[in-house]
């Protein structure tokens, strides 16, 4: 990818099994954007699943009851990336 992003927020899967399966995609994201600051948005208790991994720089624990999900969906549909046709394929779902 020729585009550069300073910061990337990844809304990680909620279910632990899905989070484990997504780690390969997170590693690919780090390879594609090695200079970016990658932050994982996780549900409480999921920090231990990704502890010690090198594919992210920081985590945010989402203790809300859905408000961040609504904000996230809004960001997906209004971002410049959507306007430019850019996306990331995570598990067969293009976002």
PDB file of C-alpha atoms in Angstrom:
ATOM      1  CA  UNK A   1       0.000   0.000   0.000  1.00  0.00           C
ATOM      2  CA  UNK A   2       1.370   3.379  -0.942  1.00  0.00           C
ATOM      3  CA  UNK A   3      -0.649   5.344   1.600  1.00  0.00           C
ATOM      4  CA  UNK A   4       0.769   6.203   5.019  1.00  0.00           C
ATOM      5  CA  UNK A   5      -1.261   6.342   8.215  1.00  0.00           C
ATOM      6  CA  UNK A   6       0.121   7.725  11.478  1.00  0.00           C
ATOM      7  CA  UNK A   7      -2.455   6.005  13.684  1.00  0.00           C
ATOM      8  CA  UNK A   8      -4.669   2.978  13.130  1.00  0.00           C
ATOM      9  CA  UNK A   9      -7.471   1.876  15.453  1.00  0.00           C
ATOM     10  CA  UNK A  10      -8.500  -1.773  15.127  1.00  0.00           C
ATOM     11  CA  UNK A  11     -11.842  -2.820  16.569  1.00  0.00           C
ATOM     12  CA  UNK A  12     -10.860  -6.339  17.638  1.00  0.00           C
ATOM     13  CA  UNK A  13     -13.353  -9.217  17.615  1.00  0.00           C
ATOM     14  CA  UNK A  14     -15.347  -9.684  20.812  1.00  0.00           C
ATOM     15  CA  UNK A  15     -15.289 -13.480  21.033  1.00  0.00           C
ATOM     16  CA  UNK A  16     -11.978 -14.911  22.254  1.00  0.00           C
ATOM     17  CA  UNK A  17     -11.780 -17.555  19.511  1.00  0.00           C
ATOM     18  CA  UNK A  18     -12.380 -14.920  16.838  1.00  0.00           C
ATOM     19  CA  UNK A  19      -9.747 -12.701  18.429  1.00  0.00           C
ATOM     20  CA  UNK A  20      -7.203 -15.530  18.311  1.00  0.00           C
ATOM     21  CA  UNK A  21      -8.047 -16.219  14.664  1.00  0.00           C
ATOM     22  CA  UNK A  22      -7.678 -12.503  13.825  1.00  0.00           C
ATOM     23  CA  UNK A  23      -4.076 -12.340  15.043  1.00  0.00           C
ATOM     24  CA  UNK A  24      -2.776 -13.299  11.586  1.00  0.00           C
ATOM     25  CA  UNK A  25      -4.643 -10.333  10.101  1.00  0.00           C
ATOM     26  CA  UNK A  26      -3.199  -8.078  12.810  1.00  0.00           C
ATOM     27  CA  UNK A  27       0.297  -9.277  11.898  1.00  0.00           C
ATOM     28  CA  UNK A  28      -0.389  -8.536   8.217  1.00  0.00           C
ATOM     29  CA  UNK A  29      -1.586  -5.063   9.180  1.00  0.00           C
ATOM     30  CA  UNK A  30       1.678  -4.431  11.049  1.00  0.00           C
ATOM     31  CA  UNK A  31       3.697  -5.623   8.025  1.00  0.00           C
ATOM     32  CA  UNK A  32       1.717  -3.332   5.734  1.00  0.00           C
ATOM     33  CA  UNK A  33       2.067  -0.311   8.052  1.00  0.00           C
ATOM     34  CA  UNK A  34       5.266  -0.799  10.080  1.00  0.00           C
ATOM     35  CA  UNK A  35       5.594   2.887  11.021  1.00  0.00           C
ATOM     36  CA  UNK A  36       1.962   3.372  12.110  1.00  0.00           C
ATOM     37  CA  UNK A  37       0.842   3.423  15.721  1.00  0.00           C
ATOM     38  CA  UNK A  38      -1.643   0.530  15.921  1.00  0.00           C
ATOM     39  CA  UNK A  39      -4.140   0.484  18.785  1.00  0.00           C
ATOM     40  CA  UNK A  40      -6.472  -2.436  19.501  1.00  0.00           C
ATOM     41  CA  UNK A  41      -9.948  -1.698  20.861  1.00  0.00           C
ATOM     42  CA  UNK A  42     -10.766  -4.725  23.046  1.00  0.00           C
ATOM     43  CA  UNK A  43     -13.579  -5.905  25.285  1.00  0.00           C
ATOM     44  CA  UNK A  44     -12.682  -6.335  28.984  1.00  0.00           C
ATOM     45  CA  UNK A  45     -10.697  -9.474  29.740  1.00  0.00           C
ATOM     46  CA  UNK A  46      -9.289  -9.826  26.212  1.00  0.00           C
ATOM     47  CA  UNK A  47      -5.999  -8.064  26.961  1.00  0.00           C
ATOM     48  CA  UNK A  48      -4.381 -11.328  28.075  1.00  0.00           C
ATOM     49  CA  UNK A  49      -5.110 -12.932  24.686  1.00  0.00           C
ATOM     50  CA  UNK A  50      -2.874 -10.433  22.882  1.00  0.00           C
ATOM     51  CA  UNK A  51      -0.416  -9.706  25.713  1.00  0.00           C
ATOM     52  CA  UNK A  52       3.190  -9.563  24.518  1.00  0.00           C
ATOM     53  CA  UNK A  53       2.354  -9.497  20.811  1.00  0.00           C
ATOM     54  CA  UNK A  54       4.391  -7.154  18.614  1.00  0.00           C
ATOM     55  CA  UNK A  55       1.696  -6.282  16.104  1.00  0.00           C
ATOM     56  CA  UNK A  56       0.169  -3.467  18.157  1.00  0.00           C
ATOM     57  CA  UNK A  57       1.428  -0.516  20.169  1.00  0.00           C
ATOM     58  CA  UNK A  58      -1.411   0.081  22.591  1.00  0.00           C
ATOM     59  CA  UNK A  59      -4.809  -1.199  23.717  1.00  0.00           C
ATOM     60  CA  UNK A  60      -8.038   0.500  24.714  1.00  0.00           C
ATOM     61  CA  UNK A  61     -10.487  -1.487  26.815  1.00  0.00           C
ATOM     62  CA  UNK A  62     -14.106  -0.890  25.733  1.00  0.00           C
ATOM     63  CA  UNK A  63     -16.202  -1.083  28.893  1.00  0.00           C
ATOM     64  CA  UNK A  64     -19.245   0.481  27.239  1.00  0.00           C
ATOM     65  CA  UNK A  65     -22.516  -1.245  26.452  1.00  0.00           C
ATOM     66  CA  UNK A  66     -22.456  -0.555  22.747  1.00  0.00           C
ATOM     67  CA  UNK A  67     -21.875   3.171  22.364  1.00  0.00           C
ATOM     68  CA  UNK A  68     -18.378   2.681  20.906  1.00  0.00           C
ATOM     69  CA  UNK A  69     -19.741   0.145  18.436  1.00  0.00           C
ATOM     70  CA  UNK A  70     -22.168   2.752  17.130  1.00  0.00           C
ATOM     71  CA  UNK A  71     -19.339   5.285  16.849  1.00  0.00           C
ATOM     72  CA  UNK A  72     -17.122   2.697  15.117  1.00  0.00           C
ATOM     73  CA  UNK A  73     -19.826   1.904  12.541  1.00  0.00           C
ATOM     74  CA  UNK A  74     -20.205   5.609  11.877  1.00  0.00           C
ATOM     75  CA  UNK A  75     -16.459   5.964  11.350  1.00  0.00           C
ATOM     76  CA  UNK A  76     -16.419   3.057   8.917  1.00  0.00           C
ATOM     77  CA  UNK A  77     -19.045   4.649   6.726  1.00  0.00           C
ATOM     78  CA  UNK A  78     -17.824   8.229   6.855  1.00  0.00           C
ATOM     79  CA  UNK A  79     -14.067   7.824   6.674  1.00  0.00           C
ATOM     80  CA  UNK A  80     -11.917   9.027   3.797  1.00  0.00           C
ATOM     81  CA  UNK A  81     -10.867   5.409   3.277  1.00  0.00           C
ATOM     82  CA  UNK A  82     -14.445   4.492   2.362  1.00  0.00           C
ATOM     83  CA  UNK A  83     -14.660   7.444  -0.020  1.00  0.00           C
ATOM     84  CA  UNK A  84     -11.417   6.439  -1.709  1.00  0.00           C
ATOM     85  CA  UNK A  85     -12.389   2.785  -1.987  1.00  0.00           C
ATOM     86  CA  UNK A  86      -9.664   1.635   0.396  1.00  0.00           C
ATOM     87  CA  UNK A  87     -10.280  -1.221   2.765  1.00  0.00           C
ATOM     88  CA  UNK A  88      -8.789  -4.105   4.647  1.00  0.00           C
ATOM     89  CA  UNK A  89      -9.866  -7.682   4.157  1.00  0.00           C
ATOM     90  CA  UNK A  90     -10.233  -9.343   7.553  1.00  0.00           C
ATOM     91  CA  UNK A  91     -11.516 -12.883   7.367  1.00  0.00           C
ATOM     92  CA  UNK A  92     -13.264 -12.439   4.040  1.00  0.00           C
ATOM     93  CA  UNK A  93     -15.127  -9.292   5.080  1.00  0.00           C
ATOM     94  CA  UNK A  94     -14.023  -6.151   3.319  1.00  0.00           C
ATOM     95  CA  UNK A  95     -14.266  -3.083   5.515  1.00  0.00           C
TER      96      UNK A  95
END
